[in-house]
mmCIF file of C-alpha atoms and ligand atoms in Angstrom:
data_model
loop_
_atom_site.group_PDB
_atom_site.id
_atom_site.type_symbol
_atom_site.label_atom_id
_atom_site.label_comp_id
_atom_site.label_asym_id
_atom_site.label_seq_id
_atom_site.Cartn_x
_atom_site.Cartn_y
_atom_site.Cartn_z
ATOM 1 C CA UNK A 263 -2.472 24.116 -24.136
ATOM 2 C CA UNK A 264 -1.615 20.466 -23.763
ATOM 3 C CA UNK A 265 -0.277 18.745 -20.653
ATOM 4 C CA UNK A 266 3.074 17.204 -21.569
ATOM 5 C CA UNK A 267 3.805 14.083 -19.523
ATOM 6 C CA UNK A 268 7.149 12.511 -18.729
ATOM 7 C CA UNK A 269 7.064 8.864 -17.680
ATOM 8 C CA UNK A 270 9.460 7.926 -14.892
ATOM 9 C CA UNK A 271 9.719 4.164 -15.329
ATOM 10 C CA UNK A 272 9.371 2.054 -18.472
ATOM 11 C CA UNK A 273 6.778 -0.097 -16.737
ATOM 12 C CA UNK A 274 4.076 -2.604 -17.601
ATOM 13 C CA UNK A 275 1.304 -0.486 -16.078
ATOM 14 C CA UNK A 276 2.259 2.548 -18.179
ATOM 15 C CA UNK A 277 2.278 0.430 -21.309
ATOM 16 C CA UNK A 278 -0.963 -1.390 -20.534
ATOM 17 C CA UNK A 279 -3.053 1.496 -19.221
ATOM 18 C CA UNK A 280 -1.486 4.877 -18.529
ATOM 19 C CA UNK A 281 -0.091 5.850 -21.918
ATOM 20 C CA UNK A 282 -3.547 5.234 -23.398
ATOM 21 C CA UNK A 283 -5.209 7.133 -20.554
ATOM 22 C CA UNK A 284 -2.988 10.172 -21.166
ATOM 23 C CA UNK A 285 -3.635 10.024 -24.893
ATOM 24 C CA UNK A 286 -7.372 9.695 -24.291
ATOM 25 C CA UNK A 287 -7.344 13.277 -22.941
ATOM 26 C CA UNK A 288 -7.944 15.990 -25.522
ATOM 27 C CA UNK A 289 -4.959 17.843 -24.047
ATOM 28 C CA UNK A 290 -2.718 14.901 -23.059
ATOM 29 C CA UNK A 291 0.675 14.165 -24.606
ATOM 30 C CA UNK A 292 3.303 11.589 -23.654
ATOM 31 C CA UNK A 293 6.468 13.592 -24.338
ATOM 32 C CA UNK A 294 9.265 11.441 -22.895
ATOM 33 C CA UNK A 295 10.062 8.245 -21.034
ATOM 34 C CA UNK A 296 12.874 7.512 -18.599
ATOM 35 C CA UNK A 297 14.297 4.044 -17.983
ATOM 36 C CA UNK A 298 17.448 3.383 -15.956
ATOM 37 C CA UNK A 299 18.662 1.398 -18.962
ATOM 38 C CA UNK A 300 19.260 3.575 -22.082
ATOM 39 C CA UNK A 301 18.584 0.686 -24.486
ATOM 40 C CA UNK A 302 15.326 -0.182 -22.762
ATOM 41 C CA UNK A 303 14.340 3.485 -22.787
ATOM 42 C CA UNK A 304 14.843 3.659 -26.535
ATOM 43 C CA UNK A 305 13.068 0.386 -27.243
ATOM 44 C CA UNK A 306 10.127 1.341 -24.997
ATOM 45 C CA UNK A 307 9.855 4.782 -26.596
ATOM 46 C CA UNK A 308 9.863 3.310 -30.061
ATOM 47 C CA UNK A 309 7.319 0.569 -29.224
ATOM 48 C CA UNK A 310 4.977 3.114 -27.677
ATOM 49 C CA UNK A 311 5.461 6.033 -30.065
ATOM 50 C CA UNK A 312 7.054 8.295 -27.442
ATOM 51 C CA UNK A 313 9.227 11.050 -28.980
ATOM 52 C CA UNK A 314 12.022 11.182 -26.370
ATOM 53 C CA UNK A 315 13.877 8.505 -24.369
ATOM 54 C CA UNK A 316 16.234 9.339 -21.496
ATOM 55 C CA UNK A 317 18.006 7.329 -18.818
ATOM 56 C CA UNK A 318 18.160 9.699 -15.833
ATOM 57 C CA UNK A 319 15.528 11.527 -13.833
ATOM 58 C CA UNK A 320 17.489 14.781 -14.248
ATOM 59 C CA UNK A 321 17.375 14.482 -18.030
ATOM 60 C CA UNK A 322 13.635 13.825 -17.908
ATOM 61 C CA UNK A 323 12.999 16.765 -15.594
ATOM 62 C CA UNK A 324 15.094 18.978 -17.865
ATOM 63 C CA UNK A 325 12.867 18.134 -20.843
ATOM 64 C CA UNK A 326 9.869 20.238 -21.884
ATOM 65 C CA UNK A 327 7.265 18.544 -19.662
ATOM 66 C CA UNK A 328 4.556 19.712 -17.251
ATOM 67 C CA UNK A 329 3.872 16.550 -15.261
ATOM 68 C CA UNK A 330 5.429 13.205 -14.409
ATOM 69 C CA UNK A 331 3.858 9.809 -13.896
ATOM 70 C CA UNK A 332 6.022 7.680 -11.578
ATOM 71 C CA UNK A 333 5.677 3.909 -12.014
ATOM 72 C CA UNK A 334 9.070 2.544 -11.086
ATOM 73 C CA UNK A 335 9.513 -0.065 -8.345
ATOM 74 C CA UNK A 336 8.313 1.192 -4.997
ATOM 75 C CA UNK A 337 11.621 2.039 -3.299
ATOM 76 C CA UNK A 338 12.313 4.666 -5.978
ATOM 77 C CA UNK A 339 9.080 6.657 -5.730
ATOM 78 C CA UNK A 340 10.214 8.917 -2.874
ATOM 79 C CA UNK A 341 13.478 10.143 -4.345
ATOM 80 C CA UNK A 342 12.025 10.529 -7.849
ATOM 81 C CA UNK A 343 8.908 12.243 -6.506
ATOM 82 C CA UNK A 344 10.916 14.738 -4.460
ATOM 83 C CA UNK A 345 13.110 15.534 -7.484
ATOM 84 C CA UNK A 346 10.058 16.136 -9.685
ATOM 85 C CA UNK A 347 8.432 18.330 -7.044
ATOM 86 C CA UNK A 348 11.635 20.360 -6.721
ATOM 87 C CA UNK A 349 11.636 20.814 -10.497
ATOM 88 C CA UNK A 350 8.077 22.181 -10.258
ATOM 89 C CA UNK A 351 6.396 19.327 -12.142
ATOM 90 C CA UNK A 352 2.967 18.001 -11.237
ATOM 91 C CA UNK A 353 3.208 14.423 -9.962
ATOM 92 C CA UNK A 354 0.952 11.413 -10.378
ATOM 93 C CA UNK A 355 2.666 8.692 -8.343
ATOM 94 C CA UNK A 356 1.956 5.000 -8.207
ATOM 95 C CA UNK A 357 1.013 3.296 -4.985
ATOM 96 C CA UNK A 358 2.521 2.719 -2.517
ATOM 97 C CA UNK A 359 3.817 6.307 -2.502
ATOM 98 C CA UNK A 360 6.959 5.136 -0.676
ATOM 99 C CA UNK A 361 8.114 2.317 1.577
ATOM 100 C CA UNK A 362 6.938 4.049 4.770
ATOM 101 C CA UNK A 363 4.098 6.433 5.550
ATOM 102 C CA UNK A 364 6.611 8.844 7.113
ATOM 103 C CA UNK A 365 8.368 9.092 3.734
ATOM 104 C CA UNK A 366 5.045 9.427 1.921
ATOM 105 C CA UNK A 367 4.067 12.259 4.240
ATOM 106 C CA UNK A 368 7.341 14.029 3.518
ATOM 107 C CA UNK A 369 6.706 13.838 -0.237
ATOM 108 C CA UNK A 370 3.080 14.977 -0.015
ATOM 109 C CA UNK A 371 4.055 17.866 2.275
ATOM 110 C CA UNK A 372 6.779 18.919 -0.199
ATOM 111 C CA UNK A 373 4.230 18.882 -3.034
ATOM 112 C CA UNK A 374 1.838 20.998 -1.012
ATOM 113 C CA UNK A 375 4.572 23.519 -0.155
ATOM 114 C CA UNK A 376 5.589 23.711 -3.829
ATOM 115 C CA UNK A 377 1.974 24.304 -4.923
ATOM 116 C CA UNK A 378 2.010 21.542 -7.511
ATOM 117 C CA UNK A 379 -0.739 18.989 -8.127
ATOM 118 C CA UNK A 380 0.027 15.610 -6.533
ATOM 119 C CA UNK A 381 -2.081 12.495 -6.964
ATOM 120 C CA UNK A 382 -1.900 8.808 -6.012
ATOM 121 C CA UNK A 383 -2.811 6.369 -8.763
ATOM 122 C CA UNK A 384 -5.484 4.437 -6.871
ATOM 123 C CA UNK A 385 -7.559 3.426 -9.867
ATOM 124 C CA UNK A 386 -10.429 1.646 -8.099
ATOM 125 C CA UNK A 387 -12.159 4.774 -6.791
ATOM 126 C CA UNK A 388 -12.552 5.724 -10.459
ATOM 127 C CA UNK A 389 -14.615 2.613 -11.160
ATOM 128 C CA UNK A 390 -18.297 3.256 -11.836
ATOM 129 C CA UNK A 391 -19.112 0.274 -9.586
ATOM 130 C CA UNK A 392 -17.366 1.766 -6.550
ATOM 131 C CA UNK A 393 -18.816 5.204 -7.162
ATOM 132 C CA UNK A 394 -22.308 3.692 -7.405
ATOM 133 C CA UNK A 395 -21.742 1.921 -4.063
ATOM 134 C CA UNK A 396 -20.467 5.084 -2.409
ATOM 135 C CA UNK A 397 -23.483 7.062 -3.680
ATOM 136 C CA UNK A 398 -25.952 4.388 -2.560
ATOM 137 C CA UNK A 399 -24.453 4.369 0.943
ATOM 138 C CA UNK A 400 -24.335 8.167 1.162
ATOM 139 C CA UNK A 401 -27.994 8.275 0.054
ATOM 140 C CA UNK A 402 -28.923 5.949 2.934
ATOM 141 C CA UNK A 403 -30.030 3.076 0.705
ATOM 142 C CA UNK A 404 -28.556 0.403 3.010
ATOM 143 C CA UNK A 405 -29.385 2.288 6.194
ATOM 144 C CA UNK A 406 -26.536 2.386 8.682
ATOM 145 C CA UNK A 407 -23.434 0.576 7.354
ATOM 146 C CA UNK A 408 -22.403 -2.256 9.674
ATOM 147 C CA UNK A 409 -19.757 -4.390 7.951
ATOM 148 C CA UNK A 410 -17.807 -4.757 4.701
ATOM 149 C CA UNK A 411 -16.006 -7.636 2.973
ATOM 150 C CA UNK A 412 -13.386 -7.264 0.264
ATOM 151 C CA UNK A 413 -12.402 -10.226 -1.924
ATOM 152 C CA UNK A 414 -9.222 -9.224 -3.722
ATOM 153 C CA UNK A 415 -7.110 -12.333 -3.964
ATOM 154 C CA UNK A 416 -5.955 -12.954 -7.512
ATOM 155 C CA UNK A 417 -3.269 -14.821 -9.419
ATOM 156 C CA UNK A 418 -0.219 -12.687 -10.175
ATOM 157 C CA UNK A 419 0.334 -13.023 -13.940
ATOM 158 C CA UNK A 420 3.574 -14.681 -14.956
ATOM 159 C CA UNK A 421 4.949 -11.513 -16.584
ATOM 160 C CA UNK A 422 4.649 -9.721 -13.221
ATOM 161 C CA UNK A 423 6.246 -12.493 -11.137
ATOM 162 C CA UNK A 424 9.443 -10.468 -10.625
ATOM 163 C CA UNK A 425 10.326 -7.908 -7.941
ATOM 164 C CA UNK A 426 6.891 -8.239 -6.283
ATOM 165 C CA UNK A 427 7.729 -11.762 -5.085
ATOM 166 C CA UNK A 428 11.540 -11.609 -4.824
ATOM 167 C CA UNK A 429 12.679 -8.172 -3.641
ATOM 168 C CA UNK A 430 11.684 -6.931 -0.176
ATOM 169 C CA UNK A 431 13.993 -3.922 -0.675
ATOM 170 C CA UNK A 432 11.916 -2.866 -3.708
ATOM 171 C CA UNK A 433 8.717 -2.943 -1.659
ATOM 172 C CA UNK A 434 7.552 -6.367 -2.812
ATOM 173 C CA UNK A 435 4.777 -8.400 -1.192
ATOM 174 C CA UNK A 436 1.026 -8.509 -1.587
ATOM 175 C CA UNK A 437 0.291 -6.066 1.234
ATOM 176 C CA UNK A 438 2.132 -3.122 -0.367
ATOM 177 C CA UNK A 439 0.729 -4.202 -3.726
ATOM 178 C CA UNK A 440 -2.940 -4.930 -3.071
ATOM 179 C CA UNK A 441 -3.854 -4.125 0.553
ATOM 180 C CA UNK A 442 -3.110 -0.462 -0.238
ATOM 181 C CA UNK A 443 -5.830 -0.567 -2.916
ATOM 182 C CA UNK A 444 -8.294 -2.212 -0.536
ATOM 183 C CA UNK A 445 -7.574 0.443 2.088
ATOM 184 C CA UNK A 446 -8.294 3.160 -0.428
ATOM 185 C CA UNK A 447 -11.431 1.516 -1.789
ATOM 186 C CA UNK A 448 -12.844 0.868 1.687
ATOM 187 C CA UNK A 449 -12.187 4.495 2.683
ATOM 188 C CA UNK A 450 -13.732 5.792 -0.531
ATOM 189 C CA UNK A 451 -16.838 3.604 -0.594
ATOM 190 C CA UNK A 452 -17.580 3.899 3.140
ATOM 191 C CA UNK A 453 -16.579 7.570 3.378
ATOM 192 C CA UNK A 454 -14.791 6.601 6.579
ATOM 193 C CA UNK A 455 -11.239 6.123 7.874
ATOM 194 C CA UNK A 456 -9.749 3.000 9.484
ATOM 195 C CA UNK A 457 -8.665 3.243 13.106
ATOM 196 C CA UNK A 458 -7.377 -0.285 13.784
ATOM 197 C CA UNK A 459 -6.142 -3.250 11.754
ATOM 198 C CA UNK A 460 -5.302 -6.829 12.565
ATOM 199 C CA UNK A 461 -3.749 -9.109 9.947
ATOM 200 C CA UNK A 462 -2.405 -12.560 9.182
ATOM 201 C CA UNK A 463 -0.097 -13.017 6.206
ATOM 202 C CA UNK A 464 1.189 -16.167 4.536
ATOM 203 C CA UNK A 465 3.714 -17.340 2.007
ATOM 204 C CA UNK A 466 1.708 -19.817 -0.028
ATOM 205 C CA UNK A 467 4.419 -20.910 -2.426
ATOM 206 C CA UNK A 468 4.935 -18.074 -4.876
ATOM 207 C CA UNK A 469 6.830 -15.345 -2.992
ATOM 208 C CA UNK A 470 10.327 -15.889 -1.619
ATOM 209 C CA UNK A 471 12.834 -13.857 0.407
ATOM 210 C CA UNK A 472 10.470 -13.688 3.373
ATOM 211 C CA UNK A 473 7.794 -11.841 1.378
ATOM 212 C CA UNK A 474 4.087 -12.556 1.823
ATOM 213 C CA UNK A 475 1.873 -13.574 -1.097
ATOM 214 C CA UNK A 476 -1.400 -13.760 0.825
ATOM 215 C CA UNK A 477 -3.025 -11.650 3.550
ATOM 216 C CA UNK A 478 -6.263 -11.456 5.494
ATOM 217 C CA UNK A 479 -6.990 -8.275 7.383
ATOM 218 C CA UNK A 480 -9.661 -7.194 9.839
ATOM 219 C CA UNK A 481 -10.392 -3.487 9.972
ATOM 220 C CA UNK A 482 -12.256 -1.241 12.392
ATOM 221 C CA UNK A 483 -13.446 2.130 11.098
ATOM 222 C CA UNK A 484 -14.167 5.403 12.949
ATOM 223 C CA UNK A 485 -17.933 4.928 12.627
ATOM 224 C CA UNK A 486 -17.730 1.451 14.184
ATOM 225 C CA UNK A 487 -18.004 -0.403 10.853
ATOM 226 C CA UNK A 488 -15.865 -3.551 10.785
ATOM 227 C CA UNK A 489 -14.419 -5.022 7.589
ATOM 228 C CA UNK A 490 -12.471 -7.994 6.366
ATOM 229 C CA UNK A 491 -10.215 -8.120 3.317
ATOM 230 C CA UNK A 492 -8.366 -10.883 1.533
ATOM 231 C CA UNK A 493 -5.430 -10.103 -0.738
ATOM 232 C CA UNK A 494 -3.404 -12.716 -2.581
ATOM 233 C CA UNK A 495 -1.184 -13.557 -5.545
ATOM 234 C CA UNK A 496 -1.762 -17.320 -5.618
ATOM 235 C CA UNK A 497 -5.493 -18.003 -6.022
ATOM 236 C CA UNK A 498 -6.232 -18.631 -9.684
ATOM 237 C CA UNK A 499 -9.951 -19.234 -9.402
ATOM 238 C CA UNK A 500 -11.154 -17.005 -6.566
ATOM 239 C CA UNK A 501 -12.801 -14.098 -8.413
ATOM 240 C CA UNK A 502 -13.134 -10.688 -6.760
ATOM 241 C CA UNK A 503 -15.879 -8.846 -4.937
ATOM 242 C CA UNK A 504 -16.838 -6.121 -2.492
ATOM 243 C CA UNK A 505 -19.795 -6.196 -0.118
ATOM 244 C CA UNK A 506 -21.180 -3.648 2.304
ATOM 245 C CA UNK A 507 -23.926 -4.713 4.679
ATOM 246 C CA UNK A 508 -26.135 -2.203 6.445
ATOM 247 C CA UNK A 509 -29.164 -2.097 8.757
ATOM 248 C CA UNK A 510 -31.597 -1.715 5.839
ATOM 249 C CA UNK A 511 -29.820 -3.404 2.968
ATOM 250 C CA UNK A 512 -26.732 -4.945 1.446
ATOM 251 C CA UNK A 513 -24.596 -4.015 -1.543
ATOM 252 C CA UNK A 514 -23.072 -7.033 -3.216
ATOM 253 C CA UNK A 515 -20.575 -6.239 -5.974
ATOM 254 C CA UNK A 516 -18.992 -8.993 -8.034
ATOM 255 C CA UNK A 517 -15.857 -8.876 -10.201
ATOM 256 C CA UNK A 518 -15.150 -5.259 -9.291
ATOM 257 C CA UNK A 519 -11.625 -5.393 -7.763
ATOM 258 C CA UNK A 520 -10.030 -5.149 -11.152
ATOM 259 C CA UNK A 521 -8.370 -2.754 -13.581
ATOM 260 C CA UNK A 522 -11.234 -2.970 -16.068
ATOM 261 C CA UNK A 523 -14.638 -1.209 -15.950
ATOM 262 C CA UNK A 524 -16.515 -4.490 -15.477
ATOM 263 C CA UNK A 525 -18.570 -6.267 -12.805
ATOM 264 C CA UNK A 526 -21.967 -5.773 -11.240
ATOM 265 C CA UNK A 527 -23.488 -4.230 -8.108
ATOM 266 C CA UNK A 528 -26.627 -5.652 -6.531
ATOM 267 C CA UNK A 529 -28.649 -3.764 -3.908
ATOM 268 C CA UNK A 530 -30.729 -6.093 -1.720
ATOM 269 C CA UNK A 531 -33.324 -4.624 0.665
ATOM 270 C CA UNK A 532 -36.749 -5.502 2.069
ATOM 271 C CA UNK A 533 -38.209 -4.444 -1.295
ATOM 272 C CA UNK A 534 -36.173 -6.984 -3.230
ATOM 273 C CA UNK A 535 -33.114 -6.901 -5.438
ATOM 274 C CA UNK A 536 -31.966 -4.164 -7.817
ATOM 275 C CA UNK A 537 -28.962 -4.125 -10.154
ATOM 276 C CA UNK A 538 -27.373 -0.685 -9.895
ATOM 277 C CA UNK A 539 -26.374 0.834 -13.203
ATOM 278 C CA UNK A 540 -23.072 2.671 -13.484
ATOM 279 C CA UNK A 541 -20.798 4.110 -16.134
ATOM 280 C CA UNK A 542 -18.175 1.904 -17.770
ATOM 281 C CA UNK A 543 -15.507 4.504 -18.453
ATOM 282 C CA UNK A 544 -11.912 3.271 -18.303
ATOM 283 C CA UNK A 545 -10.714 3.759 -14.714
ATOM 284 C CA UNK A 546 -7.327 5.225 -15.593
ATOM 285 C CA UNK A 547 -8.774 7.594 -18.219
ATOM 286 C CA UNK A 548 -11.107 9.020 -15.605
ATOM 287 C CA UNK A 549 -8.224 9.385 -13.162
ATOM 288 C CA UNK A 550 -6.215 11.314 -15.761
ATOM 289 C CA UNK A 551 -9.191 13.540 -16.583
ATOM 290 C CA UNK A 552 -9.517 14.545 -12.929
ATOM 291 C CA UNK A 553 -5.780 15.129 -12.744
ATOM 292 C CA UNK A 554 -5.817 17.422 -15.788
ATOM 293 C CA UNK A 555 -8.777 19.310 -14.303
ATOM 294 C CA UNK A 556 -6.821 19.741 -11.054
ATOM 295 C CA UNK A 557 -3.931 21.236 -13.034
ATOM 296 C CA UNK A 558 -6.420 23.777 -14.425
ATOM 297 C CA UNK A 559 -7.422 24.573 -10.844
ATOM 298 C CA UNK A 560 -10.676 22.598 -11.002
ATOM 299 C CA UNK A 561 -10.966 20.218 -8.054
ATOM 300 C CA UNK A 562 -8.473 17.605 -6.948
ATOM 301 C CA UNK A 563 -7.024 14.382 -8.342
ATOM 302 C CA UNK A 564 -9.413 11.492 -7.724
ATOM 303 C CA UNK A 565 -6.993 10.127 -5.106
ATOM 304 C CA UNK A 566 -4.860 12.795 -3.448
ATOM 305 C CA UNK A 567 -1.479 12.545 -1.743
ATOM 306 C CA UNK A 568 -3.283 12.346 1.604
ATOM 307 C CA UNK A 569 -5.241 9.344 0.308
ATOM 308 C CA UNK A 570 -1.911 7.727 -0.599
ATOM 309 C CA UNK A 571 -0.589 8.331 2.924
ATOM 310 C CA UNK A 572 -3.715 6.688 4.373
ATOM 311 C CA UNK A 573 -3.454 3.605 2.183
ATOM 312 C CA UNK A 574 0.237 3.127 2.888
ATOM 313 C CA UNK A 575 -0.206 3.640 6.632
ATOM 314 C CA UNK A 576 -2.968 1.020 6.574
ATOM 315 C CA UNK A 577 -0.719 -1.459 4.763
ATOM 316 C CA UNK A 578 2.074 -0.691 7.207
ATOM 317 C CA UNK A 579 -0.266 -1.386 10.119
ATOM 318 C CA UNK A 580 -1.311 -4.698 8.533
ATOM 319 C CA UNK A 581 2.318 -5.765 8.114
ATOM 320 C CA UNK A 582 3.158 -4.749 11.662
ATOM 321 C CA UNK A 583 0.156 -6.649 13.001
ATOM 322 C CA UNK A 584 1.095 -9.779 11.079
ATOM 323 C CA UNK A 585 4.571 -9.658 12.618
ATOM 324 C CA UNK A 586 3.593 -8.885 16.200
ATOM 325 C CA UNK A 587 0.351 -10.854 16.398
ATOM 326 C CA UNK A 588 -1.366 -7.769 17.832
ATOM 327 C CA UNK A 589 -3.816 -5.357 16.278
ATOM 328 C CA UNK A 590 -2.373 -1.965 15.355
ATOM 329 C CA UNK A 591 -4.008 1.432 15.828
ATOM 330 C CA UNK A 592 -3.862 4.096 13.111
ATOM 331 C CA UNK A 593 -3.329 7.752 13.979
ATOM 332 C CA UNK A 594 -6.650 9.557 13.376
ATOM 333 C CA UNK A 595 -4.702 12.709 12.406
ATOM 334 C CA UNK A 596 -2.805 10.815 9.725
ATOM 335 C CA UNK A 597 -4.100 12.764 6.742
ATOM 336 C CA UNK A 598 -3.364 16.125 8.319
ATOM 337 C CA UNK A 599 -0.138 17.665 7.074
ATOM 338 C CA UNK A 600 -0.187 20.587 9.499
HETATM 339 P P1 NDP B 874 7.222 -3.360 -13.879
HETATM 340 O O1 NDP B 874 7.975 -4.472 -13.271
HETATM 341 O O2 NDP B 874 6.620 -3.566 -15.227
HETATM 342 O O3 NDP B 874 8.131 -2.059 -13.981
HETATM 343 C C1 NDP B 874 8.842 -1.566 -12.862
HETATM 344 C C2 NDP B 874 10.281 -1.246 -13.277
HETATM 345 O O4 NDP B 874 10.927 -2.458 -13.616
HETATM 346 C C3 NDP B 874 10.341 -0.365 -14.509
HETATM 347 O O5 NDP B 874 10.374 0.974 -14.111
HETATM 348 C C4 NDP B 874 11.606 -0.854 -15.209
HETATM 349 O O6 NDP B 874 12.747 -0.099 -14.810
HETATM 350 C C5 NDP B 874 11.794 -2.266 -14.722
HETATM 351 N N1 NDP B 874 11.407 -3.197 -15.822
HETATM 352 C C6 NDP B 874 10.172 -3.394 -16.324
HETATM 353 N N2 NDP B 874 10.204 -4.318 -17.305
HETATM 354 C C7 NDP B 874 11.490 -4.708 -17.417
HETATM 355 C C8 NDP B 874 12.173 -5.610 -18.247
HETATM 356 N N3 NDP B 874 11.530 -6.325 -19.181
HETATM 357 N N4 NDP B 874 13.502 -5.740 -18.076
HETATM 358 C C9 NDP B 874 14.149 -5.016 -17.166
HETATM 359 N N5 NDP B 874 13.560 -4.131 -16.346
HETATM 360 C C10 NDP B 874 12.255 -3.995 -16.469
HETATM 361 O O7 NDP B 874 6.161 -2.911 -12.796
HETATM 362 P P2 NDP B 874 4.599 -2.600 -12.838
HETATM 363 O O8 NDP B 874 4.212 -1.838 -14.033
HETATM 364 O O9 NDP B 874 3.867 -3.845 -12.568
HETATM 365 O O10 NDP B 874 4.505 -1.674 -11.534
HETATM 366 C C11 NDP B 874 5.132 -0.423 -11.478
HETATM 367 C C12 NDP B 874 4.523 0.434 -10.369
HETATM 368 O O11 NDP B 874 3.157 0.621 -10.642
HETATM 369 C C13 NDP B 874 4.602 -0.159 -8.973
HETATM 370 O O12 NDP B 874 4.765 0.901 -8.059
HETATM 371 C C14 NDP B 874 3.241 -0.807 -8.774
HETATM 372 O O13 NDP B 874 2.862 -0.860 -7.415
HETATM 373 C C15 NDP B 874 2.361 0.148 -9.556
HETATM 374 N N6 NDP B 874 1.161 -0.490 -10.140
HETATM 375 C C16 NDP B 874 -0.048 0.104 -9.982
HETATM 376 C C17 NDP B 874 -1.182 -0.393 -10.546
HETATM 377 C C18 NDP B 874 -2.469 0.365 -10.409
HETATM 378 O O14 NDP B 874 -3.464 -0.111 -10.943
HETATM 379 N N7 NDP B 874 -2.502 1.499 -9.765
HETATM 380 C C19 NDP B 874 -1.147 -1.655 -11.308
HETATM 381 C C20 NDP B 874 0.183 -2.187 -11.491
HETATM 382 C C21 NDP B 874 1.278 -1.614 -10.910
HETATM 383 P P3 NDP B 874 13.259 1.100 -15.727
HETATM 384 O O15 NDP B 874 12.132 2.072 -15.749
HETATM 385 O O16 NDP B 874 14.459 1.602 -15.036
HETATM 386 O O17 NDP B 874 13.511 0.483 -17.083
#
C-alpha cells in the first residue's frame, strides 16, 4: 500500500527537496497540491507532475490522501495542521510549527490525541555528519562535552528574499528560520536540552519591517554545556560549521549546516586527528523514510512534534532575550504534553 501525500503549500522547499524525497520512497506518492491561488496550484501541479491541484485545505483534505506535508508560510501552519489532524491525516509540518510554542503545543497535543503520526521537518538531524557527531559523543570519544559552537550564517538566496525579510506577521526573521534548526541540531547532537538562552539580533541591511536578519545566541544546557550560535541571512562568504569540544577531544565539522549531504567531521584527540566517515544519503529522503516507517508503527519520525516545540520555544526565548536584554529560562518540562 502506498502513502498518498497531499502538499499544503506550493512552496520552493517542496519543489526543491520534498517532492523528490516522497518519490524516493518505494511506497511514496504525491497525490495532490494545494495553493491559495488556483492558477498557481495548476501550474505547480503541471510543472511537478502532480495529478491533482486544489485551492483550499478542505478540498485537499477531502481528496484520497493519507498524509499532508505543510510548507506554507509560518503563520498558516497551526490552522492547517489542526484541520489535517481533525481529518485524520498524518502530518509532516515545516518548522517553525507555529508562531508561538503555546500554539505548537496545542497542535502536537491534538495530533497525539487523534493517534496520527506528527513530525517536524528538521532536516539536519538526518545528516550523516550530525549523526556521526552524536554517536561519537555518546560513545565517549570526546570525553565530557564542555562547549559547542554553531556557524550557521548564510546568504539568503534572491529567490527567497520575500516574506522572510518583509513580513513579521508571516513569521519572518532569521531566528524563526534558522535558530530553530540550530536548537534542534544542538539538542540532537548533544543529547541534551537547553535551559537558558541569551541573544543579540541585528538588522544588517537585508530585512525590513523591524525583522532581524542576523542573530548570535548563547545557550546553557541541562548538563552544564554552554554553546554559541550564529544565524544570518547576509553573510555571503562565511561558510558553515559545528564544533563540540570535550574534556578528551574535539569534533570539528565543516560545511555541515546545509540542506545537502556534504561536509566533513574531524575528531581531534591526544592520539591525533581522524576524519569520521558517514553516509551521504539525502537528508529529506531519510526523513521521509522514517516518517513512512512511523506510519507503519515502526518507530517515530526523525524529529517529532515535541522536538518542534523545543526548537520553537528556544527561538522564542532568543527573540525575547534580544528584546529585553536579559537571558531567558526555558521550562524543563517543555516537551511533556501531560
Ligand atoms: P516559499 O516562499 O517558496 O513558499 C511559501 C508560500 O508562498 C507558498 O505556500 C505559496 O503560497 C507562496 N508562494 C511561493 N512561491 C510563490 C510565487 N512565486 N508567487 C506567489 N506565491 C508564492 O517558502 P519556502 O519553501 O522557502 O518555505 C516554506 C516553509 O518551509 C516555511 O515554513 C519555511 O520555514 C520552511 N522551510 C524549511 C526548510 C527545511 O529545510 N526544513 C527549508 C526551507 C523552508 P500558496 O501555497 O498559497 O501558493
